[in-house]
Amino acid sequence: MEQGNQLTAAAVRAAFAGAADFQERHIAPQGRRGFVFFLDGLTAAASIADFLLHPAVQALHGSAADMVAQCLEGAVWAAVAQPAGDLAAATDYLLSGFAVLLFEGCGRAVAFEMKSGDKRAVAPPSVEHTVKGAKDAFTEVLRVNTTLLRRHLRSEKLQLREVIVGKTSRTRVSVAWLQGAADETVAEQMLRRLETVETDSFITPAAVEEAVSGARWSAFPLLRFTERADRFAQAMAAGKVGLLVDGLPLGYLAPVALGDFLASPEDEGVDFVTASCIRVLRYAAALLSLILPALYAAMATFHQEMIPTKLLHAIIESKAQVPFPTALEVLGLLIAFEILQEAGVHLPQSLGQAVSIIGGLVVGSAAVEARLISPAALIVVAVAGVAGYVIPGRELANALRVWRFLLAGAACAAGLFGLSVAFLALLLHLGGLNTFGLGYLRPFDRGTTGGSILRRRTVLPPHTSQGGSA
Amino acid sequence: MKKRLAFLPALAAAAAAIALLSLLPFPRHDVADLRPIETLTVSYEKGLVRLSGSDCLGLGNTVAEALEDLKRSTDGHVFLSTATQVILVGLGQELLPLLVKAEALRPAASVAAMARAPSDPAAAGRYLSTHRSGLTVQQVAAAMAQGTAVALPLLTETEGGYRLAGYVPG
């Protein structure tokens, strides 16, 4: 063992020197000097007193090595007791809500789980609402999240492997998958990536996503997140591999395809016909959100003959006295829309709504009345923005926001020709993306997936077979 | 990945170059600059072709010259793609083949003839838009290609209104 990693009381004290929440308690069972170390707040003091100090002082006897063995054999009543052979292990346990019992002159310690019960209660999802679905969302505590998963998926085949990631943050990360349903190679690949991540902290969602998906040059998400335990469990059953990170109230799922971001938890709460119709609507809304401003700019600047005569007259009338060309108008409004959206996100909810109302309605109406912008352009950008909100996966919606600008820019520069070039570039980009070896455009590949845009029936009638027409 | 994305700037640069070098096969006119014409009146008087509609006027010795004059003399860009009615006045009826060949009119525009210029071209246009003449520019072009003659529907101004004769049910 390295000299610096030797486990002594002095070494533990030195490791946490100056930490205000570091606590030390001396005990002397059978006259042998022992130290109990714990971090206040992470541990429950009452549990330490009742289940560690009390039995330790009363029941332990013999040499220090004997006492350690007795602790591990159940003389101390804590449910979880783990040996800690060096300073690093003892430190890890302390930081994970364990109390560490160390006897003088013995190079081994025992860590008892004494985690504090102070944590956020399981609450309904704040983003992924459903009318009929479950109301338990993930919290910041990894063990609570794995418990929720176990409750939704009561199968011994559910695998949960834990990895510590981050040199400084020492974040516990659980990789979950359902044996027999998931591709084991994907799970192994995920574990391998996590084990080889070279990072100081693994706390933020971006750090997790970049580490797992490889920080690619793409706005499109390569991991899906959900705050719903039921959705996570359902994805496990469907063969996905999950990732739960301590400190993040969400679970990540891989591999993903474009269609995953257009599926909503509400789809599982309604019949498959309604869900399929709504899903088609979402695809249409996503397309509308992506190309509508570009299409309007292209048609109003280059291809007016494509606009029906009455609509063209209406647009021309609405553009009368507006000093800006259509291209500038559309790009300016797109920027204004993004600014408003960003302002709404960073402000408290009540203020955010006020900003949206003032920005969207008051400033928008005033700008139209002042002839700074035309109502047609305002309507186009607003419709594109609202259509973007139909997309259940916010990460995909954000990626489409980026590409909406690119497409609009190309359309303003070269009309439908530019729009076509930019759209082609987008398709090529999407076609080149893959997660864990699986293509991003899988939903549109009938050869491998049979097409998965529509929601399939979860239970088939007994007289039909999978793929039957009945 | 960088290699895979290398085509994006190249595509963007190519599109930008084409746009900047004005190599696009279509002109750029902002919708605000358009002067859409709904009813185009064509007449031929004293050796001059006269094209008018929506307060725009073009005069010339030939149809091409008149079209050119129409575009040049108008404040903004004359947009004939919105012309849904073409009224040929008097000898202007003889200019129909030239107009069709000029390909300035939309194929679905309906065609009618008048003996005299309408007192209110906009009202005549409104009448024609609700009482379709049944003959379109496209049909005229087809007839020309086949070498057959077409009978022009005749629009007559009556007291307080219009009447369409020779209507071909479309």
XYZ file of C-alpha atoms in Angstrom:
640
model
C 0.000 0.000 0.000
C 1.257 3.468 -0.773
C 2.448 5.395 2.281
C 0.072 8.298 1.493
C -2.913 6.001 1.278
C -2.384 4.374 4.683
C -5.508 4.404 6.795
C -4.973 6.097 10.132
C -7.103 8.467 12.179
C -4.587 11.259 11.526
C -4.752 10.627 7.763
C -8.562 10.838 7.764
C -8.420 14.063 9.801
C -5.839 15.489 7.398
C -7.989 14.561 4.389
C -10.900 16.568 5.754
C -8.863 19.266 7.493
C -10.883 22.463 7.746
C -14.167 20.870 6.669
C -16.864 22.316 8.925
C -19.169 19.347 8.497
C -16.505 16.762 9.326
C -17.230 15.156 12.686
C -15.238 12.814 14.868
C -16.388 10.838 17.892
C -14.119 8.850 20.200
C -15.252 5.548 21.686
C -13.476 3.022 23.870
C -15.087 -0.443 23.777
C -13.247 -2.702 26.250
C -10.736 0.120 26.766
C -9.590 -0.031 23.130
C -9.480 3.403 21.511
C -11.663 3.847 18.466
C -12.765 6.756 16.272
C -16.037 7.263 14.458
C -15.818 9.685 11.540
C -18.796 11.020 9.620
C -19.942 14.052 7.651
C -22.735 15.951 9.329
C -25.757 16.334 7.088
C -24.884 13.427 4.837
C -25.439 11.094 7.764
C -28.188 10.803 10.369
C -26.791 11.474 13.849
C -29.569 9.531 15.584
C -28.850 6.452 13.487
C -25.140 6.693 14.321
C -25.939 6.882 18.018
C -28.501 4.066 18.004
C -27.105 1.621 15.496
C -23.358 2.196 15.651
C -22.148 3.775 18.917
C -24.505 1.946 21.206
C -23.891 -1.624 19.990
C -20.183 -0.969 19.317
C -19.504 0.120 22.885
C -21.559 -2.749 24.332
C -20.772 -5.700 22.089
C -17.245 -5.367 20.713
C -14.361 -7.097 22.477
C -10.914 -8.537 21.856
C -8.160 -7.079 19.687
C -8.715 -4.304 17.122
C -8.703 -6.874 14.289
C -11.281 -8.956 16.209
C -13.499 -5.908 16.643
C -13.356 -5.140 12.909
C -14.324 -8.732 12.153
C -17.193 -8.572 14.684
C -18.469 -5.357 13.101
C -18.576 -7.035 9.698
C -20.258 -10.102 11.144
C -23.192 -8.179 12.587
C -22.220 -7.137 16.102
C -23.056 -3.620 15.033
C -26.623 -3.384 13.789
C -26.267 -1.125 10.804
C -27.749 -2.813 7.747
C -24.771 -2.152 5.503
C -21.213 -2.610 6.783
C -18.286 -2.526 4.372
C -14.585 -2.954 5.035
C -12.349 -0.011 4.118
C -8.759 -1.038 3.652
C -7.198 2.282 2.731
C -7.650 6.030 3.042
C -9.190 6.437 -0.412
C -11.878 3.858 0.309
C -12.622 5.383 3.715
C -12.882 8.852 2.134
C -15.238 7.568 -0.551
C -17.472 6.006 2.077
C -17.516 9.161 4.170
C -18.513 11.210 1.132
C -21.265 8.706 0.358
C -23.028 9.090 3.702
C -21.279 6.329 5.630
C -19.843 6.544 9.157
C -16.353 5.080 9.359
C -15.225 3.248 12.504
C -11.463 2.975 12.899
C -9.512 1.425 15.776
C -6.121 2.682 16.816
C -3.327 0.536 15.557
C -5.458 -1.243 12.998
C -4.987 -0.410 9.329
C -8.572 -1.412 8.441
C -11.831 0.348 9.121
C -15.485 -0.497 8.798
C -17.907 1.816 7.007
C -21.554 1.739 8.103
C -24.295 3.162 5.951
C -25.926 5.952 7.964
C -27.318 8.117 5.206
C -29.438 11.043 6.202
C -33.098 10.896 5.252
C -32.999 14.563 4.242
C -33.782 14.604 0.550
C -36.377 15.907 -1.808
C -39.468 13.802 -1.800
C -40.520 11.989 -4.938
C -42.709 14.479 -6.793
C -44.787 14.535 -9.978
C -42.864 15.288 -13.192
C -42.414 18.992 -13.787
C -41.806 18.833 -17.560
C -43.212 15.580 -18.889
C -46.803 15.868 -17.733
C -49.390 13.241 -18.502
C -53.046 13.014 -17.632
C -53.174 9.322 -16.867
C -49.542 8.290 -16.385
C -47.604 7.682 -13.176
C -46.786 10.705 -11.045
C -43.367 9.742 -9.683
C -40.417 11.540 -11.194
C -36.728 10.999 -10.565
C -35.031 12.955 -7.792
C -31.424 13.993 -7.245
C -30.633 10.902 -5.181
C -29.356 7.962 -7.192
C -30.632 5.320 -4.805
C -34.129 6.810 -4.815
C -34.061 6.671 -8.599
C -32.941 3.050 -8.731
C -35.685 2.257 -6.220
C -38.284 3.906 -8.425
C -36.970 1.916 -11.355
C -37.175 -1.323 -9.412
C -40.747 -0.532 -8.421
C -41.764 -0.031 -12.039
C -39.758 -2.966 -13.344
C -39.891 -5.812 -10.832
C -37.581 -8.130 -12.694
C -34.452 -9.886 -11.484
C -33.139 -9.397 -14.997
C -32.806 -5.680 -14.414
C -29.075 -5.053 -14.266
C -27.671 -2.086 -12.354
C -23.925 -1.488 -12.586
C -22.330 1.393 -10.755
C -19.299 3.390 -11.821
C -17.617 6.351 -10.125
C -16.913 9.139 -12.620
C -15.102 12.456 -12.136
C -11.757 12.893 -10.413
C -13.091 15.651 -8.173
C -16.835 15.128 -8.128
C -16.593 11.332 -7.612
C -20.098 11.027 -9.008
C -21.849 7.701 -8.752
C -23.342 6.651 -12.062
C -25.574 3.639 -12.562
C -25.923 1.907 -15.896
C -29.197 0.010 -16.099
C -30.496 -2.454 -18.635
C -32.834 -5.399 -18.845
C -31.048 -8.629 -19.572
C -32.526 -10.313 -22.605
C -34.170 -7.150 -23.893
C -31.198 -4.832 -24.326
C -28.203 -5.330 -26.532
C -25.477 -6.260 -24.041
C -22.790 -4.737 -26.261
C -24.439 -1.325 -25.922
C -24.384 -1.663 -22.126
C -20.755 -2.743 -22.198
C -19.893 0.111 -24.512
C -21.629 2.541 -22.169
C -19.757 1.160 -19.137
C -16.468 1.294 -21.032
C -17.027 4.902 -22.005
C -17.865 5.857 -18.439
C -14.817 4.078 -17.071
C -12.540 5.869 -19.498
C -14.019 9.340 -19.040
C -11.260 11.753 -18.089
C -13.023 14.599 -16.346
C -12.818 16.449 -13.093
C -16.526 16.834 -12.535
C -19.446 14.824 -13.751
C -22.191 16.976 -12.305
C -23.897 18.825 -15.125
C -26.125 17.273 -17.788
C -23.824 18.617 -20.515
C -20.830 16.834 -18.964
C -22.739 13.555 -18.903
C -24.054 13.915 -22.437
C -20.728 14.924 -23.931
C -18.887 12.176 -22.099
C -21.270 9.464 -23.192
C -22.076 10.637 -26.700
C -18.596 11.884 -27.511
C -19.035 15.707 -27.812
C -19.830 15.587 -31.516
C -20.235 18.540 -33.842
C -23.963 18.304 -33.870
C -26.878 20.163 -32.355
C -28.936 16.991 -32.406
C -29.159 15.080 -29.145
C -27.507 11.686 -29.049
C -28.915 10.760 -25.641
C -32.517 11.007 -24.551
C -33.439 12.095 -21.072
C -36.575 11.568 -19.089
C -37.619 12.596 -15.631
C -40.321 9.928 -15.555
C -39.467 6.656 -13.869
C -42.258 4.837 -15.735
C -40.960 6.022 -19.082
C -37.437 4.998 -18.123
C -38.675 1.549 -17.100
C -40.646 1.189 -20.285
C -37.555 2.073 -22.319
C -35.620 -0.597 -20.415
C -38.279 -3.130 -21.375
C -38.008 -1.950 -24.981
C -34.290 -2.726 -24.979
C -32.714 0.633 -24.185
C -29.764 1.074 -21.881
C -30.258 3.628 -19.112
C -27.961 5.908 -17.215
C -28.725 7.337 -13.785
C -26.390 9.958 -12.388
C -26.289 10.855 -8.716
C -27.315 14.490 -8.380
C -29.346 14.677 -11.584
C -33.128 14.274 -11.336
C -33.361 12.507 -14.659
C -32.372 9.357 -16.419
C -30.608 9.077 -19.767
C -31.475 6.523 -22.414
C -29.442 5.146 -25.302
C -29.301 4.375 -28.140
C -31.650 6.983 -29.547
C -33.235 7.733 -32.885
C -34.925 10.849 -34.183
C -38.347 9.340 -33.544
C -37.650 8.915 -29.820
C -37.762 12.665 -29.367
C -41.131 12.890 -31.067
C -42.729 10.291 -28.811
C -44.492 11.585 -25.737
C -45.301 9.748 -22.496
C -48.892 10.739 -23.176
C -48.824 8.365 -26.179
C -48.935 5.482 -23.747
C -51.937 6.954 -22.002
C -54.276 6.951 -24.984
C -55.347 4.384 -27.564
C -52.924 3.629 -30.368
C -55.082 5.226 -33.083
C -55.251 8.578 -31.303
C -51.587 8.341 -30.284
C -50.548 7.579 -33.867
C -52.561 10.496 -35.263
C -51.042 12.858 -32.708
C -47.592 11.522 -33.492
C -48.085 12.266 -37.207
C -49.193 15.749 -36.185
C -45.974 16.137 -34.192
C -43.842 15.163 -37.187
C -45.743 17.693 -39.291
C -45.277 20.349 -36.604
C -41.549 19.605 -36.410
C -41.244 19.999 -40.180
C -43.332 23.169 -40.090
C -41.232 24.599 -37.293
C -38.079 23.848 -39.252
C -38.934 25.117 -42.716
C -41.863 27.549 -42.472
C -39.806 30.766 -41.991
C -37.387 29.635 -44.714
C -40.224 28.745 -47.053
C -41.926 32.096 -46.486
C -38.676 34.009 -47.011
C -37.939 32.065 -50.203
C -41.418 32.504 -51.625
C -41.762 36.153 -50.660
C -38.332 37.042 -52.021
C -37.921 34.821 -55.052
C -40.940 32.710 -55.908
C -44.030 34.874 -55.548
C -45.741 32.980 -58.350
C -46.074 30.061 -55.938
C -48.248 32.080 -53.580
C -51.992 32.029 -54.297
C -53.084 35.369 -55.747
C -55.365 36.415 -52.913
C -52.730 35.490 -50.321
C -50.094 37.356 -52.311
C -52.281 40.453 -52.318
C -52.771 40.132 -48.593
C -49.007 39.807 -48.059
C -48.259 42.767 -50.330
C -50.807 44.878 -48.471
C -49.355 43.833 -45.144
C -45.881 44.732 -46.364
C -46.902 48.208 -47.495
C -44.829 50.846 -45.696
C -42.682 48.267 -43.905
C -39.126 49.548 -44.417
C -37.318 46.215 -44.181
C -36.996 43.537 -46.853
C -38.625 40.198 -46.129
C -35.298 38.431 -45.547
C -34.260 40.897 -42.854
C -37.720 40.815 -41.372
C -37.785 37.026 -41.035
C -34.242 36.727 -39.668
C -34.814 39.636 -37.272
C -38.044 38.155 -35.996
C -36.409 34.757 -35.516
C -33.694 36.404 -33.424
C -36.294 38.390 -31.454
C -38.240 35.197 -30.832
C -35.126 33.449 -29.512
C -34.311 36.407 -27.259
C -37.815 36.344 -25.816
C -37.639 32.611 -25.291
C -34.265 32.904 -23.574
C -35.543 35.704 -21.348
C -38.520 33.581 -20.364
C -36.300 30.633 -19.479
C -33.956 32.500 -17.161
C -36.532 34.516 -15.290
C -38.698 33.139 -12.499
C -41.863 31.513 -13.811
C -44.167 34.407 -12.944
C -41.833 36.992 -14.508
C -41.142 34.739 -17.477
C -44.818 34.657 -18.356
C -45.005 38.444 -18.069
C -42.015 38.819 -20.380
C -43.607 36.459 -22.891
C -46.865 38.414 -22.842
C -45.176 41.799 -23.052
C -42.689 40.650 -25.662
C -44.982 38.545 -27.757
C -48.237 40.399 -27.666
C -47.520 43.988 -26.735
C -44.233 44.549 -28.570
C -45.356 42.360 -31.480
C -48.639 44.231 -31.932
C -46.940 47.585 -31.487
C -44.292 46.702 -34.069
C -46.997 45.704 -36.560
C -48.992 48.865 -35.901
C -45.846 50.970 -36.237
C -45.241 49.247 -39.611
C -41.858 47.980 -38.476
C -42.772 44.439 -39.315
C -45.496 42.912 -41.424
C -48.213 40.787 -39.797
C -47.496 38.009 -42.297
C -43.867 37.632 -41.205
C -44.864 37.836 -37.552
C -47.474 35.122 -38.020
C -45.016 32.884 -39.878
C -42.329 33.146 -37.195
C -44.869 32.770 -34.386
C -46.437 29.688 -35.995
C -42.975 28.156 -36.489
C -42.131 28.874 -32.856
C -45.371 27.447 -31.509
C -45.041 24.390 -33.752
C -41.623 23.831 -32.178
C -43.250 23.571 -28.758
C -45.258 20.582 -29.980
C -42.059 18.516 -30.028
C -41.892 16.573 -26.758
C -38.088 16.255 -26.789
C -36.741 19.697 -25.914
C -33.242 18.775 -27.096
C -34.560 18.010 -30.571
C -36.609 21.211 -30.539
C -33.439 23.145 -29.666
C -31.539 21.496 -32.504
C -34.335 22.428 -34.898
C -34.105 26.030 -33.647
C -30.468 26.126 -34.760
C -31.216 24.572 -38.139
C -34.250 26.846 -38.613
C -31.805 29.753 -38.740
C -29.526 27.996 -41.196
C -32.407 27.105 -43.460
C -33.871 30.610 -43.267
C -30.462 32.121 -44.049
C -30.020 29.843 -47.058
C -33.548 30.593 -48.282
C -32.988 34.358 -47.930
C -29.776 34.077 -49.945
C -30.896 31.750 -52.710
C -34.609 31.029 -52.429
C -35.874 27.496 -52.801
C -32.523 26.544 -54.286
C -30.757 27.580 -51.080
C -33.448 25.972 -48.963
C -33.085 22.715 -50.855
C -29.296 22.753 -50.478
C -29.541 23.440 -46.744
C -32.230 20.800 -46.273
C -30.127 18.302 -48.165
C -27.186 19.148 -45.920
C -29.422 18.554 -42.893
C -30.529 15.174 -44.211
C -26.922 14.177 -44.923
C -25.938 15.298 -41.449
C -28.757 13.331 -39.821
C -28.017 10.313 -41.974
C -24.408 10.373 -40.780
C -25.311 10.477 -37.098
C -25.404 7.302 -35.085
C -25.581 6.397 -31.424
C -23.848 3.265 -30.228
C -23.620 2.091 -33.814
C -27.292 2.571 -34.646
C -28.478 5.087 -37.233
C -30.269 8.247 -36.144
C -32.887 7.999 -38.884
C -33.943 4.474 -37.923
C -37.662 5.364 -37.629
C -37.717 5.961 -41.370
C -35.935 2.721 -42.199
C -38.670 0.186 -42.849
C -36.039 -2.432 -43.606
C -34.652 -2.600 -40.080
C -37.416 -1.234 -37.879
C -40.519 -1.800 -39.977
C -41.110 1.926 -39.568
C -41.836 3.220 -36.117
C -43.490 6.575 -36.636
C -46.894 5.326 -35.540
C -47.457 3.976 -32.048
C -47.812 0.240 -32.088
C -50.375 -1.684 -30.153
C -48.915 -2.834 -26.859
C -51.218 -5.858 -26.657
C -52.406 -7.636 -29.780
C -55.779 -9.408 -29.864
C -55.339 -13.178 -29.410
C -56.355 -14.073 -32.973
C -53.741 -11.834 -34.589
C -50.034 -12.288 -34.936
C -47.400 -9.549 -34.857
C -47.403 -7.882 -38.225
C -50.828 -9.251 -39.084
C -53.353 -7.033 -40.673
C -56.308 -7.711 -38.399
C -16.906 13.636 -37.521
C -15.097 16.780 -38.627
C -14.393 15.067 -41.932
C -18.049 14.148 -42.222
C -19.103 17.726 -41.633
C -16.571 19.204 -43.997
C -19.152 19.234 -46.777
C -21.390 21.661 -44.877
C -19.203 24.775 -45.252
C -18.462 23.727 -48.821
C -22.158 23.484 -49.624
C -22.864 26.770 -47.884
C -20.011 28.470 -49.736
C -21.238 27.102 -53.076
C -24.810 28.252 -52.408
C -23.610 31.683 -51.245
C -21.357 32.057 -54.297
C -24.191 31.185 -56.643
C -26.483 33.646 -54.905
C -23.889 36.428 -54.769
C -22.809 35.979 -58.353
C -26.452 36.243 -59.406
C -26.260 32.877 -61.072
C -29.659 31.904 -59.772
C -32.086 31.024 -62.543
C -34.759 33.227 -60.987
C -34.765 36.955 -60.176
C -34.842 38.384 -56.679
C -37.704 40.783 -56.012
C -38.973 41.391 -52.540
C -42.692 40.904 -52.235
C -43.033 44.499 -51.037
C -41.732 45.773 -54.390
C -44.274 43.858 -56.436
C -47.023 45.600 -58.346
C -49.411 42.750 -58.972
C -51.772 43.044 -61.923
C -55.031 41.128 -61.687
C -56.704 42.277 -64.899
C -54.555 43.042 -67.901
C -56.197 45.065 -70.651
C -54.611 44.793 -74.077
C -55.469 47.183 -76.884
C -53.977 48.346 -80.172
C -54.537 51.926 -81.197
C -52.795 54.094 -83.732
C -50.013 51.592 -84.243
C -49.291 51.330 -80.556
C -49.721 48.307 -78.325
C -51.192 49.367 -75.007
C -50.987 47.144 -71.923
C -52.660 48.386 -68.767
C -53.769 47.183 -65.388
C -53.646 48.217 -61.734
C -52.575 51.797 -62.560
C -49.667 50.523 -64.645
C -49.310 51.307 -68.312
C -47.002 50.046 -71.003
C -46.842 51.330 -74.580
C -44.844 50.064 -77.506
C -44.818 49.227 -81.174
C -44.797 45.531 -80.369
C -46.043 43.374 -77.524
C -42.461 42.869 -76.349
C -41.810 46.612 -76.347
C -45.043 47.284 -74.507
C -44.174 44.666 -71.882
C -40.740 46.173 -71.496
C -42.238 49.649 -71.147
C -44.747 48.344 -68.616
C -41.921 47.001 -66.477
C -39.741 50.076 -66.873
C -42.342 52.737 -66.279
C -43.866 51.209 -63.185
C -42.766 52.135 -59.707
C -41.749 48.689 -58.463
C -41.735 45.337 -60.161
C -44.713 44.558 -62.393
C -45.959 41.117 -61.472
C -48.021 39.555 -64.229
C -48.211 36.149 -62.590
C -51.225 37.343 -60.632
C -53.122 38.380 -63.792
C -56.124 36.080 -63.759
C -58.079 37.966 -66.456
C -56.878 39.214 -69.803
C -59.229 41.535 -71.704
C -58.422 42.071 -75.360
C -59.955 45.312 -76.599
C -60.773 45.916 -80.271
C -57.798 45.183 -82.492
C -55.944 43.998 -79.435
C -57.574 40.615 -80.088
C -55.080 40.157 -82.926
C -52.248 40.374 -80.394
C -53.314 37.296 -78.457
C -50.890 34.896 -80.232
C -47.997 37.280 -79.544
C -49.007 37.634 -75.919
C -49.178 33.883 -75.491
C -45.793 33.456 -77.139
C -44.287 36.091 -74.853
C -44.983 33.700 -71.929
C -45.583 36.642 -69.637
C -49.046 35.519 -68.603
C -49.988 32.677 -66.309
C -51.481 29.734 -68.213
C -54.639 29.688 -66.079
C -55.515 33.331 -66.828
C -58.901 33.575 -68.507
C -59.216 35.469 -71.754
C -62.131 37.574 -73.039
C -62.580 40.111 -75.808
C -64.324 43.486 -75.727
C -65.286 45.704 -78.585
C -64.489 48.863 -76.635
C -62.319 49.569 -73.655
C -64.190 49.068 -70.391
C -65.086 52.223 -68.519
C -63.916 50.588 -65.296
C -61.318 47.867 -66.004
C -61.300 46.826 -62.329
C -65.072 46.228 -62.410
C -64.704 44.251 -65.635
C -62.005 42.206 -63.997
C -64.195 41.552 -60.985
C -67.010 40.426 -63.272
C -64.701 38.083 -65.158
C -63.315 36.648 -61.973
C -66.794 35.503 -60.945
C -68.069 34.648 -64.444
C -65.165 32.729 -65.897
C -64.868 33.139 -69.655
C -64.047 29.451 -70.101
C -61.038 30.200 -72.298
C -57.583 30.280 -70.748
C -54.160 31.257 -71.993
C -53.203 27.601 -71.818
C -56.089 26.612 -74.095
C -55.109 29.308 -76.547
C -51.520 28.037 -76.527
C -52.775 24.495 -77.138
C -54.970 25.637 -79.998
C -52.057 27.530 -81.530
C -49.896 24.446 -81.304
C -52.599 22.374 -82.980
C -53.246 25.045 -85.570
C -56.919 25.356 -84.688
C -58.830 28.577 -84.232
C -60.356 29.667 -80.970
C -63.540 31.661 -80.476
C -62.984 34.448 -77.991
C -65.764 34.954 -75.428
C -67.133 38.439 -75.817
C -67.574 40.685 -72.846
C -70.060 43.487 -73.366
C -70.557 46.459 -71.128
C -74.247 46.992 -70.477
C -76.006 49.667 -68.573
C -74.759 49.204 -65.059
C -73.030 45.894 -65.647
C -71.402 43.397 -67.986
C -72.528 40.458 -70.033
C -70.482 37.560 -71.287
C -71.345 35.995 -74.596
C -69.792 32.988 -76.269
C -69.089 31.471 -72.893
C -67.356 28.121 -73.178
C -68.158 25.988 -70.129
C -64.834 25.073 -68.620
